[in-house]
Short mmCIF file of C-alpha atoms in Angstrom, two decimals:
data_model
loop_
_atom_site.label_atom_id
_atom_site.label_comp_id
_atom_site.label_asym_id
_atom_site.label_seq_id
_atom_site.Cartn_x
_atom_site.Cartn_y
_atom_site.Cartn_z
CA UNK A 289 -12.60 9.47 5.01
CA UNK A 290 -11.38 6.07 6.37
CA UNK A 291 -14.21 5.26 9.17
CA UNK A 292 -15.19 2.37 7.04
CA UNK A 293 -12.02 0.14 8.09
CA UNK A 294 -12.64 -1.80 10.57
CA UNK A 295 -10.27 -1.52 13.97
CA UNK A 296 -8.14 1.72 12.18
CA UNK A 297 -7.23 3.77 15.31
CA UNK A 298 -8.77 7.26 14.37
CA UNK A 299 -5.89 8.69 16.87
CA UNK A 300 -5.67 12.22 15.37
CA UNK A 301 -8.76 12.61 12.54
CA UNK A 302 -6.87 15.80 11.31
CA UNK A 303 -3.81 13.51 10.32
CA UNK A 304 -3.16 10.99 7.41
CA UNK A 305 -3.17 7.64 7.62
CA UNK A 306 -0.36 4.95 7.05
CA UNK A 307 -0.31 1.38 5.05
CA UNK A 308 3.21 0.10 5.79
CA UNK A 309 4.76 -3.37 6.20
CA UNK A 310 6.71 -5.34 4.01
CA UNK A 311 6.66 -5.98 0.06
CA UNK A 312 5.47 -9.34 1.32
CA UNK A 313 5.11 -11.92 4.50
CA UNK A 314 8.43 -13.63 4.83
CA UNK A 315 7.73 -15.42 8.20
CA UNK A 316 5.59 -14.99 11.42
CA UNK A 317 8.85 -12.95 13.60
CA UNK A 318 9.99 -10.72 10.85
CA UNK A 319 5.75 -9.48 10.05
CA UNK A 320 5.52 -9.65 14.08
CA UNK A 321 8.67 -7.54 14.67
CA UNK A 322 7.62 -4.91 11.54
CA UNK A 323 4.24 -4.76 12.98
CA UNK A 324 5.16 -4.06 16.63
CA UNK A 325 8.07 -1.23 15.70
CA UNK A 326 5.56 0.31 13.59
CA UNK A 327 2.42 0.25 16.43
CA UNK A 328 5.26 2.04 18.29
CA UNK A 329 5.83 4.24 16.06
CA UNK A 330 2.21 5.42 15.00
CA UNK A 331 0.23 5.51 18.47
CA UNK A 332 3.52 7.64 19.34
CA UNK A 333 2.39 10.05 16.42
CA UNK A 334 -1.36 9.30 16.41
CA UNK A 335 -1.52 8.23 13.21
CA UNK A 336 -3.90 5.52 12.19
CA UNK A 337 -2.15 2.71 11.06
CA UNK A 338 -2.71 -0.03 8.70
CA UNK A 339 -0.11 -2.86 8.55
CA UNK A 340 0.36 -4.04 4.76
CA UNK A 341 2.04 -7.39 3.41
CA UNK A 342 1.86 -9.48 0.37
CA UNK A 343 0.88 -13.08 1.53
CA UNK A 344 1.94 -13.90 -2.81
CA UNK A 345 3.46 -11.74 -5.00
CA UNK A 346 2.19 -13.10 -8.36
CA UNK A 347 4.01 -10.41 -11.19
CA UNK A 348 7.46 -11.03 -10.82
CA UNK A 349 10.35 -10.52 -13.39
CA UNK A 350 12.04 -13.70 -13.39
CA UNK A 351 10.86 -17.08 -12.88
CA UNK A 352 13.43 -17.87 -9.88
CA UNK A 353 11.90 -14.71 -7.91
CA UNK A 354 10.53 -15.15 -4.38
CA UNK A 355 6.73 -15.48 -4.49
CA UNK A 356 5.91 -16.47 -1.17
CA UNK A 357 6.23 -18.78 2.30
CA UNK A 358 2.45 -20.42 1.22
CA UNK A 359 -1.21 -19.09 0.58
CA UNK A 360 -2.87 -19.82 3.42
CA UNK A 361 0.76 -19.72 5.93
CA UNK A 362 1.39 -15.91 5.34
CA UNK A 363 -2.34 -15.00 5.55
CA UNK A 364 -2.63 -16.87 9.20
CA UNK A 365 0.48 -14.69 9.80
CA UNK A 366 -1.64 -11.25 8.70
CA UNK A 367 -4.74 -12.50 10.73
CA UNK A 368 -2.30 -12.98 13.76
CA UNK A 369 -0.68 -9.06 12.97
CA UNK A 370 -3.87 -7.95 12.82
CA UNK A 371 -5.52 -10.28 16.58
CA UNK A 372 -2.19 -9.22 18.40
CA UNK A 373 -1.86 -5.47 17.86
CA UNK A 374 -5.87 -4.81 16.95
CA UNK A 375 -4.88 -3.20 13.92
CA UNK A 376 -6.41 -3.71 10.26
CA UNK A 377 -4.81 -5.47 7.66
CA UNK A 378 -4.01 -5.01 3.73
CA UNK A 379 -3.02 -7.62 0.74
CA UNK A 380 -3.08 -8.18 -2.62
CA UNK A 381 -5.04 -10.34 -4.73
CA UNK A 382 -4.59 -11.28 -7.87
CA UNK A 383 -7.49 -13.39 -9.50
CA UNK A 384 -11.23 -13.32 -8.45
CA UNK A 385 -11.59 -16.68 -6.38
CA UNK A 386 -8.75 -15.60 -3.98
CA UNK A 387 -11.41 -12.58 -2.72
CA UNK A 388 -13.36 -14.65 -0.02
CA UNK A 389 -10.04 -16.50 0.42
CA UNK A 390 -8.37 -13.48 1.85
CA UNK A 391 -11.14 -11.99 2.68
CA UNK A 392 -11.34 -14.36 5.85
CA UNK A 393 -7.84 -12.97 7.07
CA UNK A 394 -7.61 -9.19 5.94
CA UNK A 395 -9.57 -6.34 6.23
CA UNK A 396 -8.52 -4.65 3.05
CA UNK A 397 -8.31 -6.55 -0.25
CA UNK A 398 -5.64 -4.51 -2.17
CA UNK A 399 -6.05 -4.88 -6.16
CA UNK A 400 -2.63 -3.85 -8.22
CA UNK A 401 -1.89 -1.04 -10.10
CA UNK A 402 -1.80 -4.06 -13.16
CA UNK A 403 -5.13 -5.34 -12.62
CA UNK A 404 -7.12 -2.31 -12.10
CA UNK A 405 -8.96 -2.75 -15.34
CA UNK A 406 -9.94 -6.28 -14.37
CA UNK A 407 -13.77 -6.32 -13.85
CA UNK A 408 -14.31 -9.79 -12.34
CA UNK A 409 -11.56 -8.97 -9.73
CA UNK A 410 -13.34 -5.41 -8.66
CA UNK A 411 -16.25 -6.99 -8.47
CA UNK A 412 -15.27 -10.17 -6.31
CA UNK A 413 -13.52 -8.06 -3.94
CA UNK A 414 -16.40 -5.34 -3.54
CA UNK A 415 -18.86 -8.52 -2.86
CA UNK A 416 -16.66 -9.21 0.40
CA UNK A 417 -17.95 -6.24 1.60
CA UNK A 418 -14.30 -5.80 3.09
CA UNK A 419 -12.85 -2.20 1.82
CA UNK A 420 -11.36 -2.05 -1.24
CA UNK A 421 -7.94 -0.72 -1.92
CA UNK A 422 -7.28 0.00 -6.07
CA UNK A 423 -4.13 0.95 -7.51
CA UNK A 424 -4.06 2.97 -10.20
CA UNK A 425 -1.79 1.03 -12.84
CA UNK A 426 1.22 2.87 -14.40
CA UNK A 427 -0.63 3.03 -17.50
CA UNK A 428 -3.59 5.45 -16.92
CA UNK A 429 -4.77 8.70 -15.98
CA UNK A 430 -5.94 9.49 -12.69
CA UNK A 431 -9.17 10.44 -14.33
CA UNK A 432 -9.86 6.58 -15.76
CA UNK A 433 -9.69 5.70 -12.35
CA UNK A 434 -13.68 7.08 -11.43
CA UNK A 435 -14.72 3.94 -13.74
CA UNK A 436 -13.07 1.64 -11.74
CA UNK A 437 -14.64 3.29 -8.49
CA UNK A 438 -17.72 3.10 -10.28
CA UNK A 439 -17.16 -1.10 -10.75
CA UNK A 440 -17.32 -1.68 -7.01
CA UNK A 441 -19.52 1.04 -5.95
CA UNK A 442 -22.49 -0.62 -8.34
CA UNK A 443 -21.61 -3.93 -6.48
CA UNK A 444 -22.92 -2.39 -3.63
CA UNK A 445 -19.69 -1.85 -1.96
CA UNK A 446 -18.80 2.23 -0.99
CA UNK A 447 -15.48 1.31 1.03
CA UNK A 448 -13.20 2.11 -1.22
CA UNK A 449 -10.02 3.74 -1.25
CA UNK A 450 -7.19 4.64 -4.42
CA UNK A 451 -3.25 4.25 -4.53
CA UNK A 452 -1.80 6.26 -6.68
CA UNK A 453 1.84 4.74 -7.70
CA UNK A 454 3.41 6.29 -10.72
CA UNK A 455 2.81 6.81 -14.15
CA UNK A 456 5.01 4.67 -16.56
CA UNK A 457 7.76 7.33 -18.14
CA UNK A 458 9.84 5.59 -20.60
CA UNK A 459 10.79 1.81 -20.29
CA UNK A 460 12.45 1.80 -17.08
CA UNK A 461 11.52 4.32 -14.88
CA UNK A 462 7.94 6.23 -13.53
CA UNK A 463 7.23 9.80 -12.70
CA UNK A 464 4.72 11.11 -10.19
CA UNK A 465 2.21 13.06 -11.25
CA UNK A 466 0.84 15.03 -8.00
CA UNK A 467 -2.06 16.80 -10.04
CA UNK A 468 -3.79 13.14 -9.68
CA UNK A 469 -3.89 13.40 -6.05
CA UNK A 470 -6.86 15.73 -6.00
CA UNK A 471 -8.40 15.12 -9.28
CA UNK A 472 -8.83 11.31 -7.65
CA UNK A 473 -10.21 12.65 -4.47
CA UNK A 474 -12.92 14.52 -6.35
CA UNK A 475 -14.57 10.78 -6.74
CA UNK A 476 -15.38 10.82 -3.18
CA UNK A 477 -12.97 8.80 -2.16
CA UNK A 478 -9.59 8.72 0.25
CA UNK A 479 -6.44 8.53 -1.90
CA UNK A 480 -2.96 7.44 -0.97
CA UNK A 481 0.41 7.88 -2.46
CA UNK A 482 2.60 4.84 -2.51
CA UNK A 483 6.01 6.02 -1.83
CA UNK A 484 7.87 3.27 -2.56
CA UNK A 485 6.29 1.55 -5.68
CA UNK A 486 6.18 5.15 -7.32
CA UNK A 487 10.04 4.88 -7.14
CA UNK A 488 10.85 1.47 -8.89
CA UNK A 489 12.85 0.92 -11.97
CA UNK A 490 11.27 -2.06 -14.15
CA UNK A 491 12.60 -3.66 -16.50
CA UNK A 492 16.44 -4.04 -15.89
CA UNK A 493 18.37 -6.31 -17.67
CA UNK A 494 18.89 -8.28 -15.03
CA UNK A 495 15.66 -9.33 -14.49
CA UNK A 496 15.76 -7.77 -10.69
CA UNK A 497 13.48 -4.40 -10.71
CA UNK A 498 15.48 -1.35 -9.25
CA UNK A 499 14.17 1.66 -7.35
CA UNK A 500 15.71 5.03 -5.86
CA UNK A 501 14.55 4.76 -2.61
CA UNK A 502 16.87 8.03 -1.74
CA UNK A 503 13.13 9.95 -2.97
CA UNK A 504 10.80 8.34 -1.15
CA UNK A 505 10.49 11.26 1.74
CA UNK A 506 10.36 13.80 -1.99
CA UNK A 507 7.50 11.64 -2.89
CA UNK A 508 5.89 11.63 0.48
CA UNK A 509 6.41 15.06 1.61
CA UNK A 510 4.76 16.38 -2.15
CA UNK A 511 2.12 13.82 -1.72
CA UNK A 512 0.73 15.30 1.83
CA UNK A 513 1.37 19.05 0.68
CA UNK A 514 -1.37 18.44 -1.99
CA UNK A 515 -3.32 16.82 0.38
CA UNK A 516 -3.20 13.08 0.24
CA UNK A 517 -5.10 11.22 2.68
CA UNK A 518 -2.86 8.35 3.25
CA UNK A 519 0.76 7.13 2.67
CA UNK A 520 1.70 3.25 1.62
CA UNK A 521 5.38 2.75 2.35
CA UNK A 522 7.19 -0.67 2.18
CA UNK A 523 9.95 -0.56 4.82
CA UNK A 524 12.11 -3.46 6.09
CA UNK A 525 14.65 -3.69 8.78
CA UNK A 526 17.14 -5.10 6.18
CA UNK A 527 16.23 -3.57 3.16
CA UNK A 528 19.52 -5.36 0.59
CA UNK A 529 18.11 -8.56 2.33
CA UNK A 530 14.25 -8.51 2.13
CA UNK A 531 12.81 -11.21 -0.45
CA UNK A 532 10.74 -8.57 -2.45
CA UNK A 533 11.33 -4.95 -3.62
CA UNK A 534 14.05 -4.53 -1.41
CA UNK A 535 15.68 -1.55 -4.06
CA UNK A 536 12.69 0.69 -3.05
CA UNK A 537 11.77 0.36 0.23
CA UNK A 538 12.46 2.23 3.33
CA UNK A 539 14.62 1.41 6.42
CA UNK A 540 12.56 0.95 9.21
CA UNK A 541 14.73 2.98 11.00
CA UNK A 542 14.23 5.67 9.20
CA UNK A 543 10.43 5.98 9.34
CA UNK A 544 9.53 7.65 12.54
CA UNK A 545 11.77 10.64 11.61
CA UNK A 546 10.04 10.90 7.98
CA UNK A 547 7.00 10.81 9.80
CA UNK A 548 7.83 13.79 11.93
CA UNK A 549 8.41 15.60 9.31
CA UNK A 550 5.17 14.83 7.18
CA UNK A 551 3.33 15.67 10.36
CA UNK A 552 4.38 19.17 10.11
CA UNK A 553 3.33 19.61 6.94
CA UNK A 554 -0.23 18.36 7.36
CA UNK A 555 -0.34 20.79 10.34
CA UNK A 556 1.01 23.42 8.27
CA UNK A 557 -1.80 23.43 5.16
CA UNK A 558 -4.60 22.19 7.53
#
């Protein structure tokens, strides 16, 4: 369900795929050094690999937050990630005229879980022709999401996969609803489980969004028993230190053992 990315390593066409990398680009050696543990790590396992990082994060909490190193710096960076170690690329976008932008860097245009409704964006994206990652926001049922496959399929654009990342539960917390997983399929489409973002806690008082990042191989483990196609996990070498998201994201150095384990479980219900 993923030949239409361009470069993606079909290693092992019986196993899920990965979209990992940072919350976003902080410089050219730390997306380098991410990007090369992570190769490692996946051709090890044979599983196709797509490396993911936020060249801007534009929804931040406070107005001091870290948004980014520059536009057009962090997506040279994700071009070079993606020329070095042949592998496809992921980012967000955030407004319809940064589409081609990115476009011309990335193979994947990645549209947030808050902007899913937002019909220019869909479109914009779907007229790159590049494939089309949508996350489905905190705010809506799995089964609202057909309409927005709908929006880029009738722009002539089929590439498209869905994220799911949480449902909003209260004002400070989200809860995974796994019954999504293959309701979402069921539009034809491959559908991914963010680990990571399905874990945050919004909304704290101190402006700084939380996360129990203790869950994320729950989440994961759940998500490939029910038969996700793909996992999205932020990870980070130096997860208290990382610019963005760093309360929910997982220790690179603990991903090839999580891995492992999800392995077994796809062979098991295969």
């Amino acid at each position: 369900m993923i030949n239409q990315i361009p470069r993606i390593r079909n290693t092992d066409t019986n196993n899920f795929f990965l979209m990992a990398g940072p919350c976003a680009i902080e410089g050219e050696d730390m997306a380098l050094r991410i990007a090369e543990r992570i190769v490692m790590i996946t051709e090890k396992l044979k599983i196709p690999f797509i490396f993911k990082g936020s060249y801007r994060k534009a929804n931040r909490s406070r107005s001091d937050a870290f948004t980014g190193i520059g536009d057009e710096k962090a997506l040279k960076i994700l071009a070079k990630v993606g020329s070095e170690f042949g592998i496809p690329t992921v980012t967000d976008i955030h407004e319809s005229h940064e589409a081609a932008m990115a476009a011309c860097y990335v193979d994947v245009l990645q549209i947030p879980a808050f902007l899913c409704r937002q019909t220019d964006l869909l479109i914009a994206a779907a007229e790159t022709g590049k494939t089309v990652n949508i996350k489905k926001g905190q705010f809506l049922s799995a089964s609202s999401m057909e309409f927005a496959v709908e929006k880029v399929r009738d722009s002539g654009n089929s590439n498209i996969i869905l994220t799911d990342r949480g449902n909003t539960f209260g004002y400070q917390d989200l809860i995974v609803d796994f019954r999504g997983i293959p309701e979402m399929r069921s539009f034809g489409v491959p559908v991914v489980m963010d680990c990571t973002h399905s874990l945050q806690q919004p909304n704290q008082p101190n402006g700084i969004t939380g996360g129990k990042p203790g869950l994320i191989a729950t989440i994961a483990k759940a998500a490939i028993a029910v038969g996700a196609d793909g996992l999205f996990i932020e990870t980070h070498p130096d997860p208290l230190n990382a610019k963005s998201d760093g309360a929910n994201m997982l220790h690179l150095d603990s991903l090839e053992h999580l891995l492992e384990k999800l392995i077994r479980i796809r062979q098991a219900i295969m």
